Amino acid sequence: LSQSVVERVYPPRTGFEESRVEYSLTDGSIVQDRRNQTYLVSDTILQPLTELTNADWVGLNEEVKLLLPGERGYSVLDLTLTGDDGPTEFYVMYERWEHIADWVLLVLAPVAE
């Protein structure tokens, strides 16, 4: 995900989970504290899309899992972008990589613009 996508899809601020704090292994001091901060791409590791409530990410994940490596698919997803009052309908096109890694490419485009 790019930073501009993170800013539109994730909430404006991170949560207060203890897992967002990185401690030094040598003395236990705080190295980095990402609680209640503006979301960065690196924060998405701690909160995958499937934990967000602004779209049916779990359903999309299930559709993608049905694909065999190298296959493509598409569906429509109602997604409420950060700052919007209601959902916008998006086409979601996806391709499950056949080689190198078990990755999925997602491309979203608004149905009506």
Short mmCIF file of N, CA, C and O in Angstrom, two decimals:
data_model
loop_
_atom_site.label_atom_id
_atom_site.label_comp_id
_atom_site.label_asym_id
_atom_site.label_seq_id
_atom_site.Cartn_x
_atom_site.Cartn_y
_atom_site.Cartn_z
N LEU A 1 0.83 -1.18 0.00
CA LEU A 1 0.00 0.00 0.00
C LEU A 1 0.87 1.24 0.00
O LEU A 1 1.89 1.30 0.67
N SER A 2 0.45 2.24 -0.71
CA SER A 2 1.16 3.52 -0.67
C SER A 2 0.63 4.36 0.48
O SER A 2 -0.45 4.08 1.03
N GLN A 3 1.35 5.40 0.85
CA GLN A 3 0.92 6.27 1.95
C GLN A 3 -0.41 6.94 1.61
O GLN A 3 -1.28 7.07 2.47
N SER A 4 -0.60 7.35 0.36
CA SER A 4 -1.86 8.01 -0.01
C SER A 4 -3.05 7.06 0.12
O SER A 4 -4.14 7.47 0.51
N VAL A 5 -2.86 5.77 -0.18
CA VAL A 5 -3.93 4.79 -0.01
C VAL A 5 -4.20 4.57 1.47
O VAL A 5 -5.36 4.52 1.90
N VAL A 6 -3.16 4.46 2.27
CA VAL A 6 -3.32 4.28 3.72
C VAL A 6 -4.14 5.43 4.30
O VAL A 6 -5.04 5.21 5.11
N GLU A 7 -3.87 6.65 3.87
CA GLU A 7 -4.60 7.82 4.39
C GLU A 7 -6.07 7.80 4.01
O GLU A 7 -6.89 8.38 4.71
N ARG A 8 -6.44 7.13 2.92
CA ARG A 8 -7.84 7.09 2.47
C ARG A 8 -8.60 5.88 3.01
O ARG A 8 -9.81 5.92 3.17
N VAL A 9 -7.88 4.78 3.31
CA VAL A 9 -8.55 3.54 3.69
C VAL A 9 -8.52 3.30 5.20
O VAL A 9 -9.49 2.82 5.77
N TYR A 10 -7.41 3.63 5.85
CA TYR A 10 -7.29 3.40 7.29
C TYR A 10 -7.83 4.60 8.06
O TYR A 10 -7.93 5.70 7.53
N PRO A 11 -8.17 4.41 9.34
CA PRO A 11 -8.63 5.54 10.16
C PRO A 11 -7.55 6.62 10.27
O PRO A 11 -6.37 6.35 10.00
N PRO A 12 -7.93 7.83 10.67
CA PRO A 12 -6.94 8.91 10.76
C PRO A 12 -5.83 8.64 11.78
O PRO A 12 -4.71 9.10 11.61
N ARG A 13 -6.12 7.91 12.85
CA ARG A 13 -5.12 7.69 13.91
C ARG A 13 -5.01 6.19 14.21
O ARG A 13 -5.98 5.45 14.09
N THR A 14 -3.84 5.78 14.67
CA THR A 14 -3.65 4.40 15.10
C THR A 14 -4.33 4.20 16.45
O THR A 14 -4.72 5.15 17.11
N GLY A 15 -4.42 2.95 16.85
CA GLY A 15 -5.01 2.62 18.14
C GLY A 15 -4.00 2.77 19.27
O GLY A 15 -2.89 3.26 19.09
N PHE A 16 -4.41 2.32 20.45
CA PHE A 16 -3.57 2.42 21.65
C PHE A 16 -3.00 1.07 22.08
O PHE A 16 -2.57 0.92 23.22
N GLU A 17 -2.98 0.09 21.18
CA GLU A 17 -2.51 -1.25 21.53
C GLU A 17 -1.04 -1.23 21.94
O GLU A 17 -0.23 -0.54 21.35
N GLU A 18 -0.72 -2.03 22.94
CA GLU A 18 0.66 -2.13 23.42
C GLU A 18 1.60 -2.64 22.32
O GLU A 18 2.78 -2.32 22.30
N SER A 19 1.06 -3.41 21.38
CA SER A 19 1.89 -3.95 20.30
C SER A 19 2.44 -2.86 19.38
O SER A 19 3.35 -3.11 18.59
N ARG A 20 1.94 -1.64 19.50
CA ARG A 20 2.44 -0.53 18.69
C ARG A 20 3.68 0.13 19.28
O ARG A 20 4.23 1.06 18.72
N VAL A 21 4.13 -0.36 20.45
CA VAL A 21 5.32 0.20 21.10
C VAL A 21 6.48 -0.77 20.86
O VAL A 21 6.37 -1.97 21.09
N GLU A 22 7.60 -0.22 20.40
CA GLU A 22 8.81 -1.02 20.18
C GLU A 22 9.80 -0.69 21.30
O GLU A 22 10.15 0.47 21.52
N TYR A 23 10.24 -1.73 22.01
CA TYR A 23 11.16 -1.56 23.13
C TYR A 23 12.57 -2.03 22.75
O TYR A 23 12.74 -2.95 21.96
N SER A 24 13.55 -1.42 23.34
CA SER A 24 14.95 -1.82 23.16
C SER A 24 15.18 -3.17 23.85
O SER A 24 14.74 -3.37 24.99
N LEU A 25 15.85 -4.07 23.17
CA LEU A 25 16.16 -5.37 23.76
C LEU A 25 17.26 -5.28 24.81
O LEU A 25 17.36 -6.15 25.68
N THR A 26 18.05 -4.24 24.75
CA THR A 26 19.17 -4.13 25.69
C THR A 26 18.77 -3.54 27.03
O THR A 26 19.15 -4.06 28.08
N ASP A 27 17.99 -2.45 27.02
CA ASP A 27 17.66 -1.80 28.30
C ASP A 27 16.17 -1.62 28.55
O ASP A 27 15.77 -1.09 29.57
N GLY A 28 15.32 -2.05 27.60
CA GLY A 28 13.87 -1.97 27.80
C GLY A 28 13.26 -0.61 27.55
O GLY A 28 12.06 -0.41 27.73
N SER A 29 14.08 0.36 27.13
CA SER A 29 13.54 1.70 26.87
C SER A 29 12.71 1.69 25.57
O SER A 29 12.86 0.81 24.72
N ILE A 30 11.84 2.68 25.46
CA ILE A 30 10.99 2.78 24.27
C ILE A 30 11.82 3.32 23.10
O ILE A 30 12.40 4.39 23.19
N VAL A 31 11.85 2.55 22.02
CA VAL A 31 12.55 2.96 20.80
C VAL A 31 11.59 3.75 19.92
O VAL A 31 11.95 4.78 19.36
N GLN A 32 10.36 3.24 19.80
CA GLN A 32 9.35 3.90 18.97
C GLN A 32 7.97 3.63 19.55
O GLN A 32 7.66 2.51 19.93
N ASP A 33 7.14 4.66 19.59
CA ASP A 33 5.77 4.54 20.10
C ASP A 33 4.82 5.01 19.01
O ASP A 33 4.75 6.20 18.71
N ARG A 34 4.08 4.08 18.39
CA ARG A 34 3.17 4.40 17.29
C ARG A 34 1.71 4.43 17.75
O ARG A 34 0.81 4.38 16.94
N ARG A 35 1.47 4.54 19.07
CA ARG A 35 0.10 4.64 19.57
C ARG A 35 -0.45 6.03 19.29
O ARG A 35 0.25 7.04 19.47
N ASN A 36 -1.71 6.08 18.83
CA ASN A 36 -2.42 7.33 18.57
C ASN A 36 -1.62 8.27 17.66
O ASN A 36 -1.50 9.45 17.92
N GLN A 37 -1.09 7.71 16.58
CA GLN A 37 -0.32 8.47 15.60
C GLN A 37 -1.02 8.41 14.25
O GLN A 37 -1.86 7.54 14.00
N THR A 38 -0.68 9.30 13.34
CA THR A 38 -1.17 9.22 11.97
C THR A 38 -0.68 7.90 11.37
O THR A 38 0.47 7.53 11.54
N TYR A 39 -1.59 7.20 10.68
CA TYR A 39 -1.22 5.91 10.10
C TYR A 39 -0.12 6.06 9.07
O TYR A 39 -0.15 6.96 8.23
N LEU A 40 0.85 5.16 9.14
CA LEU A 40 1.89 5.04 8.13
C LEU A 40 1.77 3.66 7.49
O LEU A 40 1.13 2.76 8.05
N VAL A 41 2.37 3.48 6.34
CA VAL A 41 2.34 2.18 5.68
C VAL A 41 2.84 1.09 6.62
O VAL A 41 2.26 0.00 6.68
N SER A 42 3.87 1.37 7.38
CA SER A 42 4.43 0.36 8.30
C SER A 42 3.42 -0.05 9.38
O SER A 42 3.50 -1.17 9.90
N ASP A 43 2.46 0.80 9.71
CA ASP A 43 1.45 0.46 10.72
C ASP A 43 0.47 -0.60 10.22
O ASP A 43 -0.18 -1.27 11.02
N THR A 44 0.36 -0.76 8.91
CA THR A 44 -0.59 -1.73 8.36
C THR A 44 -0.18 -3.17 8.68
O THR A 44 -1.00 -4.07 8.59
N ILE A 45 1.07 -3.38 9.05
CA ILE A 45 1.52 -4.72 9.45
C ILE A 45 0.79 -5.14 10.72
O ILE A 45 0.42 -6.30 10.88
N LEU A 46 0.55 -4.19 11.61
CA LEU A 46 -0.14 -4.49 12.87
C LEU A 46 -1.65 -4.52 12.72
O LEU A 46 -2.34 -5.05 13.58
N GLN A 47 -2.19 -3.94 11.66
CA GLN A 47 -3.63 -3.93 11.46
C GLN A 47 -3.94 -4.18 10.00
O GLN A 47 -4.04 -3.26 9.20
N PRO A 48 -4.09 -5.44 9.62
CA PRO A 48 -4.40 -5.75 8.23
C PRO A 48 -5.78 -5.26 7.83
O PRO A 48 -6.62 -4.95 8.69
N LEU A 49 -6.02 -5.18 6.54
CA LEU A 49 -7.32 -4.72 6.03
C LEU A 49 -8.48 -5.51 6.61
O LEU A 49 -9.55 -4.95 6.86
N THR A 50 -8.28 -6.80 6.84
CA THR A 50 -9.38 -7.64 7.33
C THR A 50 -9.87 -7.25 8.72
O THR A 50 -10.91 -7.71 9.15
N GLU A 51 -9.14 -6.38 9.42
CA GLU A 51 -9.58 -5.90 10.73
C GLU A 51 -10.31 -4.56 10.65
O GLU A 51 -10.79 -4.06 11.66
N LEU A 52 -10.39 -3.98 9.45
CA LEU A 52 -11.10 -2.71 9.29
C LEU A 52 -12.59 -2.96 9.07
O LEU A 52 -12.99 -4.01 8.57
N THR A 53 -13.41 -1.97 9.42
CA THR A 53 -14.86 -2.12 9.30
C THR A 53 -15.46 -1.24 8.21
O THR A 53 -16.67 -1.16 8.08
N ASN A 54 -14.63 -0.59 7.39
CA ASN A 54 -15.14 0.32 6.37
C ASN A 54 -15.51 -0.37 5.07
O ASN A 54 -15.94 0.27 4.12
N ALA A 55 -15.35 -1.70 5.00
CA ALA A 55 -15.74 -2.49 3.84
C ALA A 55 -15.74 -3.96 4.26
O ALA A 55 -15.27 -4.31 5.34
N ASP A 56 -16.25 -4.82 3.40
CA ASP A 56 -16.25 -6.25 3.69
C ASP A 56 -14.93 -6.86 3.23
O ASP A 56 -14.85 -7.60 2.26
N TRP A 57 -13.86 -6.50 3.95
CA TRP A 57 -12.52 -6.98 3.60
C TRP A 57 -12.40 -8.49 3.82
O TRP A 57 -11.69 -9.17 3.08
N VAL A 58 -13.09 -9.02 4.81
CA VAL A 58 -13.04 -10.46 5.08
C VAL A 58 -13.67 -11.20 3.90
O VAL A 58 -13.13 -12.20 3.41
N GLY A 59 -14.80 -10.72 3.41
CA GLY A 59 -15.45 -11.34 2.25
C GLY A 59 -14.57 -11.28 1.02
O GLY A 59 -14.47 -12.26 0.26
N LEU A 60 -13.91 -10.14 0.80
CA LEU A 60 -12.99 -10.01 -0.33
C LEU A 60 -11.84 -10.99 -0.18
O LEU A 60 -11.44 -11.66 -1.14
N ASN A 61 -11.31 -11.12 1.02
CA ASN A 61 -10.22 -12.06 1.27
C ASN A 61 -10.65 -13.49 0.95
O ASN A 61 -9.88 -14.25 0.36
N GLU A 62 -11.88 -13.85 1.31
CA GLU A 62 -12.38 -15.19 1.02
C GLU A 62 -12.48 -15.42 -0.50
O GLU A 62 -12.17 -16.50 -0.98
N GLU A 63 -12.94 -14.40 -1.24
CA GLU A 63 -13.03 -14.52 -2.70
C GLU A 63 -11.64 -14.72 -3.31
O GLU A 63 -11.47 -15.56 -4.19
N VAL A 64 -10.68 -13.97 -2.83
CA VAL A 64 -9.32 -14.06 -3.36
C VAL A 64 -8.71 -15.43 -3.04
O VAL A 64 -8.01 -16.02 -3.87
N LYS A 65 -8.99 -15.97 -1.86
CA LYS A 65 -8.45 -17.27 -1.48
C LYS A 65 -8.94 -18.40 -2.39
O LYS A 65 -8.29 -19.43 -2.50
N LEU A 66 -10.09 -18.20 -3.05
CA LEU A 66 -10.62 -19.22 -3.95
C LEU A 66 -9.83 -19.31 -5.26
O LEU A 66 -9.92 -20.30 -5.98
N LEU A 67 -9.05 -18.28 -5.56
CA LEU A 67 -8.26 -18.28 -6.79
C LEU A 67 -7.05 -19.20 -6.65
O LEU A 67 -6.43 -19.27 -5.59
N LEU A 68 -6.73 -19.86 -7.74
CA LEU A 68 -5.49 -20.62 -7.80
C LEU A 68 -4.37 -19.67 -8.21
O LEU A 68 -4.63 -18.64 -8.84
N PRO A 69 -3.13 -20.00 -7.88
CA PRO A 69 -2.03 -19.14 -8.31
C PRO A 69 -2.07 -18.90 -9.83
O PRO A 69 -2.26 -19.82 -10.60
N GLY A 70 -1.95 -17.63 -10.21
CA GLY A 70 -1.99 -17.24 -11.61
C GLY A 70 -3.37 -16.82 -12.09
O GLY A 70 -3.51 -16.28 -13.19
N GLU A 71 -4.42 -17.05 -11.30
CA GLU A 71 -5.77 -16.69 -11.71
C GLU A 71 -6.10 -15.25 -11.34
O GLU A 71 -5.49 -14.67 -10.44
N ARG A 72 -7.09 -14.71 -12.03
CA ARG A 72 -7.57 -13.35 -11.79
C ARG A 72 -9.07 -13.37 -11.51
O ARG A 72 -9.77 -14.29 -11.91
N GLY A 73 -9.54 -12.33 -10.86
CA GLY A 73 -10.95 -12.20 -10.61
C GLY A 73 -11.30 -10.75 -10.35
O GLY A 73 -10.43 -9.88 -10.33
N TYR A 74 -12.59 -10.49 -10.17
CA TYR A 74 -13.03 -9.13 -9.83
C TYR A 74 -14.35 -9.22 -9.09
O TYR A 74 -15.06 -10.22 -9.14
N SER A 75 -14.65 -8.17 -8.38
CA SER A 75 -15.92 -8.05 -7.67
C SER A 75 -16.18 -6.58 -7.42
O SER A 75 -15.40 -5.72 -7.81
N VAL A 76 -17.29 -6.29 -6.79
CA VAL A 76 -17.64 -4.92 -6.42
C VAL A 76 -17.61 -4.83 -4.90
O VAL A 76 -18.09 -5.72 -4.20
N LEU A 77 -17.02 -3.75 -4.40
CA LEU A 77 -16.85 -3.56 -2.96
C LEU A 77 -17.36 -2.18 -2.57
O LEU A 77 -16.99 -1.19 -3.19
N ASP A 78 -18.23 -2.13 -1.57
CA ASP A 78 -18.66 -0.85 -1.01
C ASP A 78 -17.64 -0.46 0.05
O ASP A 78 -17.49 -1.14 1.07
N LEU A 79 -16.94 0.65 -0.19
CA LEU A 79 -15.85 1.09 0.68
C LEU A 79 -16.10 2.51 1.14
O LEU A 79 -16.31 3.40 0.32
N THR A 80 -16.11 2.72 2.45
CA THR A 80 -16.22 4.06 3.01
C THR A 80 -14.82 4.59 3.24
O THR A 80 -14.08 4.09 4.08
N LEU A 81 -14.44 5.58 2.45
CA LEU A 81 -13.12 6.18 2.57
C LEU A 81 -13.06 7.10 3.78
O LEU A 81 -14.09 7.65 4.21
N THR A 82 -11.88 7.28 4.33
CA THR A 82 -11.69 8.13 5.50
C THR A 82 -12.19 9.54 5.20
O THR A 82 -11.82 10.12 4.19
N GLY A 83 -13.07 10.04 6.05
CA GLY A 83 -13.63 11.38 5.87
C GLY A 83 -14.95 11.40 5.13
O GLY A 83 -15.64 12.42 5.12
N ASP A 84 -15.34 10.29 4.48
CA ASP A 84 -16.61 10.23 3.76
C ASP A 84 -17.73 9.80 4.69
O ASP A 84 -17.51 9.05 5.65
N ASP A 85 -18.96 10.27 4.40
CA ASP A 85 -20.11 9.91 5.23
C ASP A 85 -20.66 8.53 4.92
O ASP A 85 -21.24 7.89 5.78
N GLY A 86 -20.51 8.10 3.68
CA GLY A 86 -21.06 6.81 3.29
C GLY A 86 -20.15 6.10 2.31
O GLY A 86 -19.13 6.64 1.87
N PRO A 87 -20.52 4.87 1.95
CA PRO A 87 -19.66 4.08 1.08
C PRO A 87 -19.70 4.52 -0.38
O PRO A 87 -20.68 5.10 -0.83
N THR A 88 -18.62 4.23 -1.07
CA THR A 88 -18.50 4.41 -2.51
C THR A 88 -18.32 3.03 -3.10
O THR A 88 -17.58 2.21 -2.56
N GLU A 89 -18.97 2.78 -4.22
CA GLU A 89 -18.88 1.48 -4.86
C GLU A 89 -17.62 1.43 -5.73
O GLU A 89 -17.40 2.31 -6.56
N PHE A 90 -16.79 0.41 -5.51
CA PHE A 90 -15.55 0.23 -6.25
C PHE A 90 -15.53 -1.12 -6.94
O PHE A 90 -16.00 -2.11 -6.38
N TYR A 91 -14.97 -1.15 -8.15
CA TYR A 91 -14.58 -2.41 -8.75
C TYR A 91 -13.26 -2.81 -8.10
O TYR A 91 -12.38 -1.97 -7.94
N VAL A 92 -13.14 -4.06 -7.71
CA VAL A 92 -11.88 -4.57 -7.18
C VAL A 92 -11.43 -5.69 -8.12
O VAL A 92 -12.14 -6.67 -8.30
N MET A 93 -10.29 -5.47 -8.73
CA MET A 93 -9.71 -6.49 -9.60
C MET A 93 -8.52 -7.08 -8.86
O MET A 93 -7.76 -6.35 -8.22
N TYR A 94 -8.37 -8.39 -8.93
CA TYR A 94 -7.30 -9.02 -8.18
C TYR A 94 -6.66 -10.15 -8.99
O TYR A 94 -7.30 -10.77 -9.83
N GLU A 95 -5.38 -10.32 -8.74
CA GLU A 95 -4.62 -11.38 -9.39
C GLU A 95 -3.73 -12.03 -8.34
O GLU A 95 -2.99 -11.35 -7.64
N ARG A 96 -3.83 -13.33 -8.26
CA ARG A 96 -2.97 -14.07 -7.33
C ARG A 96 -1.70 -14.46 -8.10
O ARG A 96 -1.77 -15.10 -9.14
N TRP A 97 -0.56 -14.05 -7.57
CA TRP A 97 0.70 -14.29 -8.27
C TRP A 97 0.95 -15.79 -8.41
O TRP A 97 0.70 -16.56 -7.49
N GLU A 98 1.47 -16.17 -9.56
CA GLU A 98 1.74 -17.59 -9.81
C GLU A 98 3.12 -18.00 -9.32
O GLU A 98 3.34 -19.14 -8.93
N HIS A 99 4.07 -17.08 -9.36
CA HIS A 99 5.46 -17.41 -9.03
C HIS A 99 6.00 -16.47 -7.94
O HIS A 99 5.40 -15.47 -7.62
N ILE A 100 7.11 -16.80 -7.40
CA ILE A 100 7.92 -16.04 -6.46
C ILE A 100 7.34 -16.06 -5.05
O ILE A 100 8.00 -16.49 -4.12
N ALA A 101 6.13 -15.58 -4.86
CA ALA A 101 5.54 -15.52 -3.51
C ALA A 101 4.03 -15.64 -3.62
O ALA A 101 3.46 -15.45 -4.69
N ASP A 102 3.37 -15.97 -2.53
CA ASP A 102 1.91 -16.06 -2.52
C ASP A 102 1.35 -14.68 -2.20
O ASP A 102 0.89 -14.40 -1.10
N TRP A 103 1.45 -13.80 -3.18
CA TRP A 103 0.97 -12.43 -3.06
C TRP A 103 -0.23 -12.23 -3.95
O TRP A 103 -0.46 -12.96 -4.91
N VAL A 104 -1.01 -11.18 -3.63
CA VAL A 104 -2.17 -10.83 -4.44
C VAL A 104 -2.08 -9.35 -4.79
O VAL A 104 -1.81 -8.52 -3.93
N LEU A 105 -2.29 -9.05 -6.05
CA LEU A 105 -2.34 -7.66 -6.50
C LEU A 105 -3.80 -7.24 -6.50
O LEU A 105 -4.66 -7.92 -7.07
N LEU A 106 -4.12 -6.15 -5.81
CA LEU A 106 -5.47 -5.58 -5.78
C LEU A 106 -5.46 -4.24 -6.48
O LEU A 106 -4.59 -3.40 -6.22
N VAL A 107 -6.44 -4.01 -7.35
CA VAL A 107 -6.60 -2.72 -8.01
C VAL A 107 -8.05 -2.30 -7.79
O VAL A 107 -8.98 -3.07 -8.07
N LEU A 108 -8.25 -1.09 -7.27
CA LEU A 108 -9.59 -0.57 -7.03
C LEU A 108 -9.85 0.61 -7.94
O LEU A 108 -8.98 1.46 -8.14
N ALA A 109 -11.05 0.65 -8.51
CA ALA A 109 -11.47 1.76 -9.37
C ALA A 109 -12.92 2.05 -9.05
O ALA A 109 -13.75 1.15 -8.95
N PRO A 110 -13.28 3.34 -8.89
CA PRO A 110 -14.67 3.67 -8.58
C PRO A 110 -15.59 3.24 -9.73
O PRO A 110 -15.23 3.36 -10.90
N VAL A 111 -16.76 2.71 -9.37
CA VAL A 111 -17.73 2.30 -10.39
C VAL A 111 -18.23 3.53 -11.14
O VAL A 111 -18.31 3.52 -12.36
N ALA A 112 -18.54 4.59 -10.43
CA ALA A 112 -18.98 5.83 -11.05
C ALA A 112 -18.15 6.96 -10.48
O ALA A 112 -17.94 7.06 -9.28
N GLU A 113 -17.65 7.81 -11.35
CA GLU A 113 -16.81 8.91 -10.87
C GLU A 113 -17.36 10.22 -11.35
O GLU A 113 -17.82 10.40 -12.43
#
